Structure formats: structure tokens, C-alpha cells
Amino acid sequence: MEKPGYFSKKEFSENHGAMMESILVSAPICIKVFDRKLRLVFINNWGAQEHKITRQEQFDSFDYFSTIAEGDRGKIKDAAEAAFSGETRYAEFGHVSGTSRQQWCFSAASPLKNSDGGTEYVIMCSLDFTEYTKAELSLKRERRMFKLLLDATPLCIKWFDKEGNLLSVNKAGKEEHFLTEKTDLEIKNWEYMECIDKKYHAIVKEKFAEALENKDGVEFTMEHAVGTSKGSWCRSKIAPVRNESGEVELVLFISQDITDEKKAGSQESIRIREIETMNKLMIGRELKMIELKKEIERLKKQQSAHEKSP
């Protein structure tokens, strides 16, 4: 049989049975032992308190696996079975409401070997994981909400690392640049600069570097290369995302299509030029009319004077 461990004092080494019993009593984890039929044959004091067992009769009728959430029950039984084959198996699971003081646990099932090296029993140690699991579930929920928000916005949103490597693109961005059929890996390998008109390459690189030094980010307008985007013009903002130490971890690149605005601006410019031309023509016409009126008046006076002369 294997040694229970190492002891720093001789009296502990010589009387390790008492020491091990004390550990079982005091350890703040739920310790259980199962036989080959997965019947519970031992639970330590901490575990008994967790499951509100105060009398031997309660223990004798206690069905541990019924306290495990139905969806997790199979994997905990599988972990115990694997331990009988000499394997140590880890698993997270939830408890059925009201059967334990803990809502979530992290468990390890290991073989208990006898003096011949065989496994007659399995020991399962469970640690309260409730706060961690709640935090993890909350984080997952926030991530789902964040993804829903990203996918709902009509803006093209791209995430880069601080070296300029593309990490992800939101739904609107994928649709904008015809990436909806590409995998996440293919999108990471997508050369984003190829969709930008070459005359703006240097500007975008300059703005990216400038954004790393500016906490509020930088804004600019750029044009897309023909055929690489549904729109031709974008109003963009690049902003750094910093960690608690103030170091840049990610870079956010947001773009809004302003093609229609640009077209409207161009049409407005054309219209203004037409109006200006018309104004010039009208003003020229009016001036010409004034000159003609003056000339007519001059001719009338000249004719009148001619008629009065002998």
C-alpha cells in the first residue's frame, strides 16, 4: 500500500493514522468513498454538513448521485467508473436545489488502492465552485449579450491586436466585405488592407499607429478598393482598448458606410455648380437687358433731338 504522504515530524510519521483521521475531519472539502457498485460507504464531516446529514440513519439512506443535477449525473458516474480503472477524472457539476449547501462543485475521482495494488474503492473529493461558476456564467452571459449587440449594429466592427493582426469581424462587417461564408480562421487570415484603396494605405497605417498613443482614438475618412465592399466610402474610428495597467491589449476599428452621403454631396455640388452657372447666365442676361434699355433710351433721345432740329 502506498505511503499516505510525507511528514515533517517523527511523531506524525509514527502515528499517521491519527493524522489522516484528523485531516478527514478538518478538511474543508466534501470527501466521499464509493464501492464498486457506486454505493456510498463514507462521507467526511464537511460533506455530511454540506448535505445536511446529522444522523447515521440519514447516511444509510442517503443517495449521493440523486443530489447531482440530472444533466451532470452521467459524467460524475463515468468519472467514478474511470477511477476504478486507475484513472483520475475531473468534472464540474451542479447540485439539485435543496440537496446541498453548495450549488456548484468541482470534483476529482481517484482510485483507492489496497495492499495488493488493486482498486476496491474510489475516493471523490468535491470543492465548492459556486462563486466561480456564477462568475463564469455571468461572463458567458455578458459575452453573449455583447455578441448580440455587435451583430445587431449596422456598423462594420473589426478587432485587431496591437501589432495590427485581425482577430475578428462582426456580422455587419462580414456582410459588408462578403465574408459571411468564411470560417473564423479564414477571416483572421483575411488581408484587410486589400479592401482599402491604395492611396489610403499609408493614411490607415498612420492612423492605426496614432490611435495606440491616443486614449480617445482617431477618426478619418477612407475609400474602399473597387469590388471589395458593398460601399465605396467609410467614416472610420480606430481606438485602443487598454487593460487595468493601461497597456493596449486590443484595437477597435469601427467603420460607417457614407457612400450615399458622398454621392449626395457630389450631386449637391453638381447642383450648386448648375445653379451658379444659371445665376451667372441670369445675371449676365439682366446686365445685358439693362444695357439694351440704356441703349434704347439713348437712341430715343437721339431720334427726338433729330426730329426737332430744322
XYZ file of N, CA and C in Angstrom, residues 107-283:
531
model
N -15.084 18.433 -8.900
C -14.822 17.149 -8.264
C -13.665 16.410 -8.921
N -12.950 15.616 -8.113
C -11.892 14.739 -8.602
C -12.153 13.336 -8.074
N -12.222 12.350 -8.959
C -12.427 10.951 -8.569
C -11.145 10.184 -8.821
N -10.649 9.491 -7.794
C -9.381 8.768 -7.885
C -9.525 7.373 -7.274
N -8.693 6.427 -7.728
C -8.752 5.075 -7.156
C -8.155 5.021 -5.745
N -8.768 4.209 -4.868
C -8.203 3.915 -3.545
C -7.640 2.506 -3.607
N -6.327 2.399 -3.663
C -5.699 1.089 -3.845
C -5.491 0.379 -2.509
N -5.661 -0.965 -2.535
C -5.415 -1.759 -1.339
C -3.967 -2.208 -1.281
N -3.634 -3.062 -0.309
C -2.252 -3.504 -0.117
C -1.730 -4.313 -1.298
N -2.625 -4.895 -2.080
C -2.213 -5.683 -3.252
C -2.122 -4.836 -4.514
N -2.443 -3.562 -4.389
C -2.388 -2.678 -5.548
C -3.668 -2.615 -6.341
N -4.670 -3.378 -5.900
C -5.948 -3.347 -6.602
C -6.816 -2.202 -6.120
N -7.878 -1.952 -6.857
C -8.794 -0.858 -6.504
C -10.145 -1.430 -6.098
N -10.468 -1.287 -4.835
C -11.763 -1.745 -4.333
C -12.721 -0.578 -4.130
N -12.142 0.573 -3.929
C -12.957 1.760 -3.643
C -12.451 2.949 -4.464
N -13.318 3.910 -4.571
C -12.977 5.166 -5.252
C -13.242 6.311 -4.286
N -12.295 7.246 -4.232
C -12.480 8.438 -3.409
C -12.816 9.615 -4.324
N -13.814 10.373 -3.926
C -14.236 11.541 -4.709
C -14.218 12.766 -3.800
N -13.414 13.744 -4.185
C -13.287 14.986 -3.408
C -13.940 16.124 -4.191
N -14.844 16.819 -3.539
C -15.581 17.900 -4.206
C -15.349 19.224 -3.496
N -15.026 20.226 -4.280
C -14.754 21.569 -3.765
C -15.861 22.510 -4.208
N -16.304 23.361 -3.305
C -17.353 24.328 -3.641
C -16.869 25.237 -4.764
N -17.634 25.259 -5.857
C -17.261 26.019 -7.042
C -18.343 27.037 -7.394
N -19.231 27.287 -6.443
C -20.421 28.088 -6.735
C -20.086 29.501 -7.199
N -19.250 30.211 -6.447
C -18.938 31.600 -6.803
C -18.212 31.690 -8.128
N -17.279 30.745 -8.336
C -16.534 30.737 -9.593
C -17.480 30.471 -10.768
N -18.357 29.462 -10.601
C -19.279 29.100 -11.680
C -20.246 30.234 -11.968
N -20.743 30.899 -10.920
C -21.638 32.041 -11.119
C -20.933 33.143 -11.908
N -19.681 33.389 -11.528
C -18.909 34.420 -12.242
C -18.681 34.017 -13.695
N -18.390 32.731 -13.906
C -18.169 32.233 -15.262
C -19.440 32.317 -16.092
N -20.575 31.932 -15.503
C -21.853 32.013 -16.208
C -22.219 33.456 -16.519
N -21.925 34.348 -15.563
C -22.199 35.770 -15.773
C -21.352 36.308 -16.925
N -20.088 35.872 -16.963
C -19.187 36.307 -18.037
C -19.671 35.788 -19.384
N -20.108 34.522 -19.416
C -20.616 33.950 -20.668
C -21.861 34.698 -21.124
N -22.731 35.042 -20.159
C -23.947 35.775 -20.484
C -23.605 37.153 -21.050
N -22.620 37.814 -20.438
C -22.211 39.131 -20.921
C -21.598 39.033 -22.311
N -20.843 37.955 -22.538
C -20.250 37.757 -23.865
C -21.335 37.543 -24.917
N -22.364 36.760 -24.560
C -23.465 36.538 -25.498
C -24.183 37.852 -25.794
N -24.424 38.639 -24.745
C -25.087 39.927 -24.920
C -24.233 40.855 -25.777
N -22.926 40.839 -25.538
C -22.008 41.689 -26.294
C -22.006 41.277 -27.763
N -22.017 39.946 -28.004
C -22.032 39.461 -29.390
C -23.340 39.846 -30.074
N -24.468 39.724 -29.345
C -25.760 40.120 -29.906
C -25.758 41.606 -30.260
N -25.144 42.403 -29.382
C -25.050 43.843 -29.630
C -24.197 44.123 -30.855
N -23.057 43.433 -30.956
C -22.167 43.622 -32.102
C -22.851 43.222 -33.402
N -23.588 42.106 -33.342
C -24.238 41.608 -34.552
C -25.437 42.452 -34.945
N -26.019 43.161 -33.970
C -27.203 43.978 -34.247
C -26.843 45.340 -34.844
N -25.632 45.807 -34.583
C -25.251 47.131 -35.075
C -24.955 47.083 -36.569
N -25.371 48.119 -37.317
C -25.097 48.156 -38.760
C -23.678 48.615 -39.086
N -22.908 48.919 -38.066
C -21.535 49.371 -38.293
C -20.611 48.189 -38.534
N -19.589 48.394 -39.328
C -18.560 47.382 -39.561
C -17.540 47.489 -38.427
N -17.479 46.449 -37.583
C -16.602 46.484 -36.414
C -15.552 45.389 -36.531
N -14.308 45.787 -36.417
C -13.187 44.849 -36.522
C -12.321 44.962 -35.273
N -11.805 43.803 -34.811
C -10.889 43.781 -33.673
C -9.505 43.393 -34.172
N -8.503 44.155 -33.754
C -7.112 43.854 -34.092
C -6.298 43.731 -32.804
N -5.165 43.026 -32.870
C -4.216 43.128 -31.763
C -3.373 44.368 -32.003
N -2.525 44.711 -31.058
C -1.791 45.980 -31.183
C -0.744 45.951 -32.290
N -0.435 44.731 -32.803
C 0.507 44.628 -33.919
C -0.191 44.800 -35.263
N -1.531 44.893 -35.211
C -2.274 45.096 -36.451
C -2.807 43.820 -37.073
N -2.757 42.712 -36.341
C -3.284 41.451 -36.860
C -4.791 41.379 -36.596
N -5.557 41.054 -37.615
C -7.009 40.977 -37.487
C -7.410 39.788 -36.617
N -8.330 40.019 -35.672
C -8.794 38.961 -34.772
C -10.218 38.528 -35.085
N -11.100 39.493 -35.343
C -12.486 39.135 -35.647
C -13.209 40.296 -36.327
N -14.342 39.952 -36.945
C -15.178 40.933 -37.638
C -16.630 40.633 -37.260
N -17.420 41.652 -36.985
C -18.820 41.416 -36.604
C -19.675 41.083 -37.830
N -20.935 40.783 -37.593
C -21.845 40.337 -38.660
C -21.949 41.362 -39.783
N -22.164 42.639 -39.413
C -22.305 43.689 -40.425
C -21.034 43.828 -41.260
N -19.880 43.669 -40.597
C -18.608 43.759 -41.300
C -18.424 42.614 -42.288
N -18.848 41.409 -41.874
C -18.751 40.248 -42.771
C -19.635 40.447 -43.994
N -20.840 40.966 -43.759
C -21.751 41.217 -44.879
C -21.209 42.321 -45.781
N -20.641 43.346 -45.160
C -20.101 44.482 -45.919
C -18.997 44.046 -46.881
N -18.149 43.106 -46.409
C -16.975 42.715 -47.200
C -17.082 41.296 -47.760
N -18.315 40.770 -47.857
C -18.561 39.467 -48.493
C -17.796 38.321 -47.813
N -17.852 38.299 -46.471
C -17.103 37.298 -45.703
C -18.014 36.297 -44.978
N -19.307 36.332 -45.260
C -20.245 35.524 -44.475
C -20.003 34.023 -44.609
N -19.419 33.581 -45.698
C -19.182 32.150 -45.906
C -17.810 31.702 -45.405
N -17.015 32.629 -44.935
C -15.660 32.282 -44.489
C -15.659 31.832 -43.028
N -14.708 30.958 -42.696
C -14.546 30.490 -41.317
C -13.813 31.547 -40.507
N -13.828 31.381 -39.173
C -13.118 32.329 -38.311
C -11.630 32.375 -38.653
N -11.047 31.208 -38.957
C -9.628 31.165 -39.304
C -9.366 31.893 -40.617
N -10.247 31.694 -41.595
C -10.084 32.376 -42.883
C -10.206 33.884 -42.712
N -11.108 34.319 -41.829
C -11.275 35.758 -41.578
C -10.026 36.326 -40.909
N -9.434 35.569 -39.974
C -8.205 36.038 -39.321
C -7.077 36.207 -40.339
N -7.094 35.382 -41.375
C -6.049 35.449 -42.403
C -6.420 36.387 -43.546
N -7.588 37.012 -43.448
C -8.035 37.948 -44.480
C -7.171 39.207 -44.457
N -6.707 39.613 -45.640
C -5.875 40.816 -45.741
C -6.777 42.040 -45.839
N -7.053 42.638 -44.706
C -7.999 43.758 -44.666
C -7.530 44.937 -45.520
N -6.231 45.176 -45.547
C -5.720 46.336 -46.287
C -6.025 46.236 -47.777
N -6.257 45.022 -48.274
C -6.539 44.864 -49.697
C -7.893 45.464 -50.089
N -8.780 45.664 -49.091
C -10.093 46.237 -49.421
C -10.067 47.759 -49.337
N -8.905 48.325 -49.020
C -8.771 49.783 -48.931
C -8.066 50.296 -50.177
N -8.572 51.362 -50.743
C -7.939 51.958 -51.910
C -6.475 52.274 -51.590
N -5.598 51.959 -52.521
C -4.152 52.069 -52.268
C -3.715 53.458 -51.821
N -4.421 54.471 -52.288
C -3.993 55.826 -51.912
C -4.261 56.127 -50.442
N -5.033 55.219 -49.766
C -5.321 55.406 -48.343
C -4.527 54.450 -47.439
N -3.729 53.561 -48.028
C -2.963 52.595 -47.222
C -2.085 53.288 -46.188
N -1.315 54.235 -46.623
C -0.391 54.935 -45.714
C -1.160 55.694 -44.637
N -2.300 56.259 -45.016
C -3.116 57.016 -44.049
C -3.646 56.096 -42.962
N -4.163 54.925 -43.357
C -4.723 53.979 -42.388
C -3.633 53.493 -41.428
N -2.465 53.157 -41.953
C -1.355 52.702 -41.111
C -0.924 53.806 -40.136
N -0.885 55.009 -40.642
C -0.523 56.153 -39.798
C -1.555 56.366 -38.691
N -2.831 56.260 -39.029
C -3.904 56.445 -38.048
C -3.905 55.327 -37.012
N -3.576 54.105 -37.432
C -3.511 52.971 -36.501
C -2.425 53.219 -35.455
N -1.252 53.642 -35.915
C -0.143 53.927 -35.002
C -0.480 55.106 -34.087
N -1.152 56.104 -34.632
C -1.537 57.282 -33.851
C -2.553 56.910 -32.773
N -3.463 55.987 -33.103
C -4.505 55.571 -32.159
C -3.924 54.879 -30.938
N -2.822 54.165 -31.100
C -2.188 53.466 -29.971
C -1.708 54.437 -28.900
N -1.452 55.677 -29.297
C -0.950 56.689 -28.373
C -2.048 57.647 -27.897
N -3.237 57.506 -28.466
C -4.335 58.432 -28.163
C -5.462 57.668 -27.475
N -5.757 57.985 -26.237
C -6.758 57.235 -25.473
C -8.155 57.328 -26.077
N -8.450 58.419 -26.776
C -9.770 58.605 -27.372
C -9.855 58.080 -28.798
N -8.724 57.621 -29.332
C -8.717 57.124 -30.695
C -8.663 58.241 -31.723
N -8.693 57.861 -32.999
C -8.617 58.837 -34.091
C -9.716 58.535 -35.113
N -10.182 59.593 -35.785
C -11.220 59.450 -36.798
C -10.694 59.923 -38.152
N -11.199 59.313 -39.207
C -10.771 59.689 -40.559
C -11.751 59.087 -41.566
N -11.634 59.526 -42.802
C -12.465 59.017 -43.895
C -11.573 58.297 -44.887
N -12.068 57.177 -45.429
C -11.262 56.428 -46.399
C -12.167 55.853 -47.479
N -11.548 55.439 -48.572
C -12.271 54.867 -49.707
C -11.865 53.408 -49.879
N -12.837 52.558 -50.209
C -12.557 51.136 -50.424
C -12.116 50.877 -51.851
N -11.340 49.803 -52.013
C -10.967 49.363 -53.353
C -12.216 48.833 -54.050
N -12.309 49.035 -55.328
C -13.490 48.632 -56.101
C -13.717 47.122 -55.989
N -14.967 46.732 -55.670
C -15.337 45.321 -55.629
C -15.047 44.603 -54.330
N -14.484 45.305 -53.346
C -14.128 44.645 -52.073
C -15.125 44.948 -50.963
N -16.102 45.805 -51.247
C -17.058 46.216 -50.220
C -18.361 46.647 -50.885
N -19.473 46.509 -50.148
C -20.752 46.951 -50.687
C -20.779 48.463 -50.850
N -20.064 49.169 -49.994
C -19.987 50.617 -50.069
C -18.629 51.064 -50.593
N -18.547 52.307 -50.995
C -17.281 52.839 -51.528
C -16.518 53.668 -50.509
N -17.266 54.403 -49.648
C -16.635 55.319 -48.696
C -17.030 54.971 -47.263
N -16.091 55.153 -46.338
C -16.359 54.899 -44.918
C -15.822 56.031 -44.053
N -16.590 56.331 -43.009
C -16.079 57.199 -41.951
C -15.644 56.255 -40.827
N -14.372 56.277 -40.455
C -13.825 55.277 -39.537
C -13.251 55.877 -38.260
N -13.212 55.035 -37.245
C -12.564 55.401 -35.989
C -11.743 54.210 -35.502
N -10.515 54.473 -35.122
C -9.648 53.448 -34.530
C -9.380 53.863 -33.090
N -9.663 52.954 -32.145
C -9.497 53.278 -30.724
C -8.836 52.108 -29.994
N -7.927 52.412 -29.059
C -7.268 51.337 -28.298
C -8.144 50.854 -27.141
N -8.037 49.578 -26.809
C -8.695 49.003 -25.630
C -7.587 48.603 -24.664
N -7.556 49.266 -23.507
C -6.452 49.068 -22.565
C -6.869 48.204 -21.381
N -5.878 47.500 -20.798
C -6.136 46.698 -19.598
C -5.996 47.571 -18.352
N -6.092 46.946 -17.191
C -6.041 47.707 -15.940
C -4.701 48.408 -15.738
N -3.657 47.894 -16.378
C -2.330 48.507 -16.255
C -2.126 49.639 -17.254
N -3.123 49.863 -18.093
C -3.010 50.924 -19.081
C -2.355 50.497 -20.372
N -2.035 49.201 -20.493
C -1.405 48.700 -21.709
C -2.461 48.358 -22.751
N -2.120 48.610 -24.010
C -3.049 48.310 -25.099
C -3.096 46.801 -25.322
N -4.301 46.231 -25.221
C -4.481 44.802 -25.462
C -5.134 44.545 -26.815
N -6.103 45.390 -27.157
C -6.826 45.234 -28.409
C -7.012 46.594 -29.073
N -7.315 46.559 -30.348
C -7.589 47.792 -31.081
C -8.917 47.628 -31.798
N -9.807 48.578 -31.578
C -11.143 48.564 -32.161
C -11.160 49.457 -33.403
N -11.633 48.902 -34.507
C -11.676 49.620 -35.782
C -13.143 49.618 -36.240
N -13.792 50.780 -36.140
C -15.210 50.891 -36.489
C -15.366 51.740 -37.754
N -16.187 51.245 -38.681
C -16.400 51.979 -39.936
C -17.883 52.105 -40.238
N -18.273 53.283 -40.702
C -19.659 53.551 -41.099
C -19.700 53.917 -42.570
N -20.555 53.232 -43.309
C -20.669 53.495 -44.746
C -21.266 54.885 -44.979
N -20.556 55.708 -45.744
C -21.059 57.060 -46.053
C -21.109 57.277 -47.565
N -21.231 56.143 -48.295
C -21.260 56.230 -49.755
C -22.393 57.124 -50.248
N -23.611 56.892 -49.700
C -24.767 57.702 -50.119
C -24.556 59.172 -49.785
N -23.938 59.393 -48.624
C -23.655 60.771 -48.217
C -22.696 61.430 -49.198
N -21.682 60.641 -49.602
C -20.710 61.155 -50.562
C -21.376 61.434 -51.907
N -22.249 60.476 -52.323
C -22.948 60.668 -53.593
C -23.854 61.886 -53.527
N -24.566 61.991 -52.387
C -25.448 63.149 -52.208
C -24.639 64.429 -52.226
N -23.459 64.377 -51.605
C -22.583 65.543 -51.602
C -22.129 65.899 -52.994
N -21.817 64.866 -53.792
C -21.376 65.098 -55.171
C -22.514 65.662 -56.003
N -23.710 65.081 -55.826
C -24.871 65.581 -56.560
C -25.208 67.014 -56.165
N -25.056 67.278 -54.858
C -25.308 68.630 -54.376
C -24.308 69.613 -54.978
N -23.049 69.150 -55.080
C -22.009 70.008 -55.671
C -22.332 70.309 -57.130
N -22.788 69.255 -57.828
C -23.156 69.441 -59.238
C -24.313 70.430 -59.348
N -25.308 70.229 -58.468
C -26.473 71.116 -58.467
C -26.080 72.563 -58.165
N -25.169 72.711 -57.208
C -24.698 74.060 -56.864
C -24.000 74.706 -58.049
N -23.174 73.902 -58.734
C -22.468 74.443 -59.904
C -23.463 74.840 -61.001
N -24.508 73.992 -61.172
C -25.535 74.324 -62.174
C -26.246 75.627 -61.817
N -26.588 75.757 -60.522
C -27.261 76.978 -60.067
C -26.364 78.197 -60.256
N -25.078 78.003 -59.920
C -24.139 79.112 -60.090
C -24.034 79.526 -61.547
N -24.018 78.502 -62.428
C -23.946 78.789 -63.877
C -25.191 79.534 -64.331
N -26.358 79.024 -63.842
C -27.615 79.684 -64.186
C -27.644 81.119 -63.667
N -27.151 81.286 -62.438
C -27.121 82.631 -61.854
C -26.269 83.576 -62.695
N -25.135 83.021 -63.114
C -24.253 83.850 -63.936
C -24.935 84.232 -65.245
N -25.636 83.215 -65.817
C -26.334 83.494 -67.070
C -27.440 84.517 -66.869
N -28.191 84.302 -65.739
C -29.298 85.215 -65.442
C -28.783 86.614 -65.151
N -27.719 86.666 -64.359
C -27.141 87.981 -64.039
C -26.616 88.647 -65.305
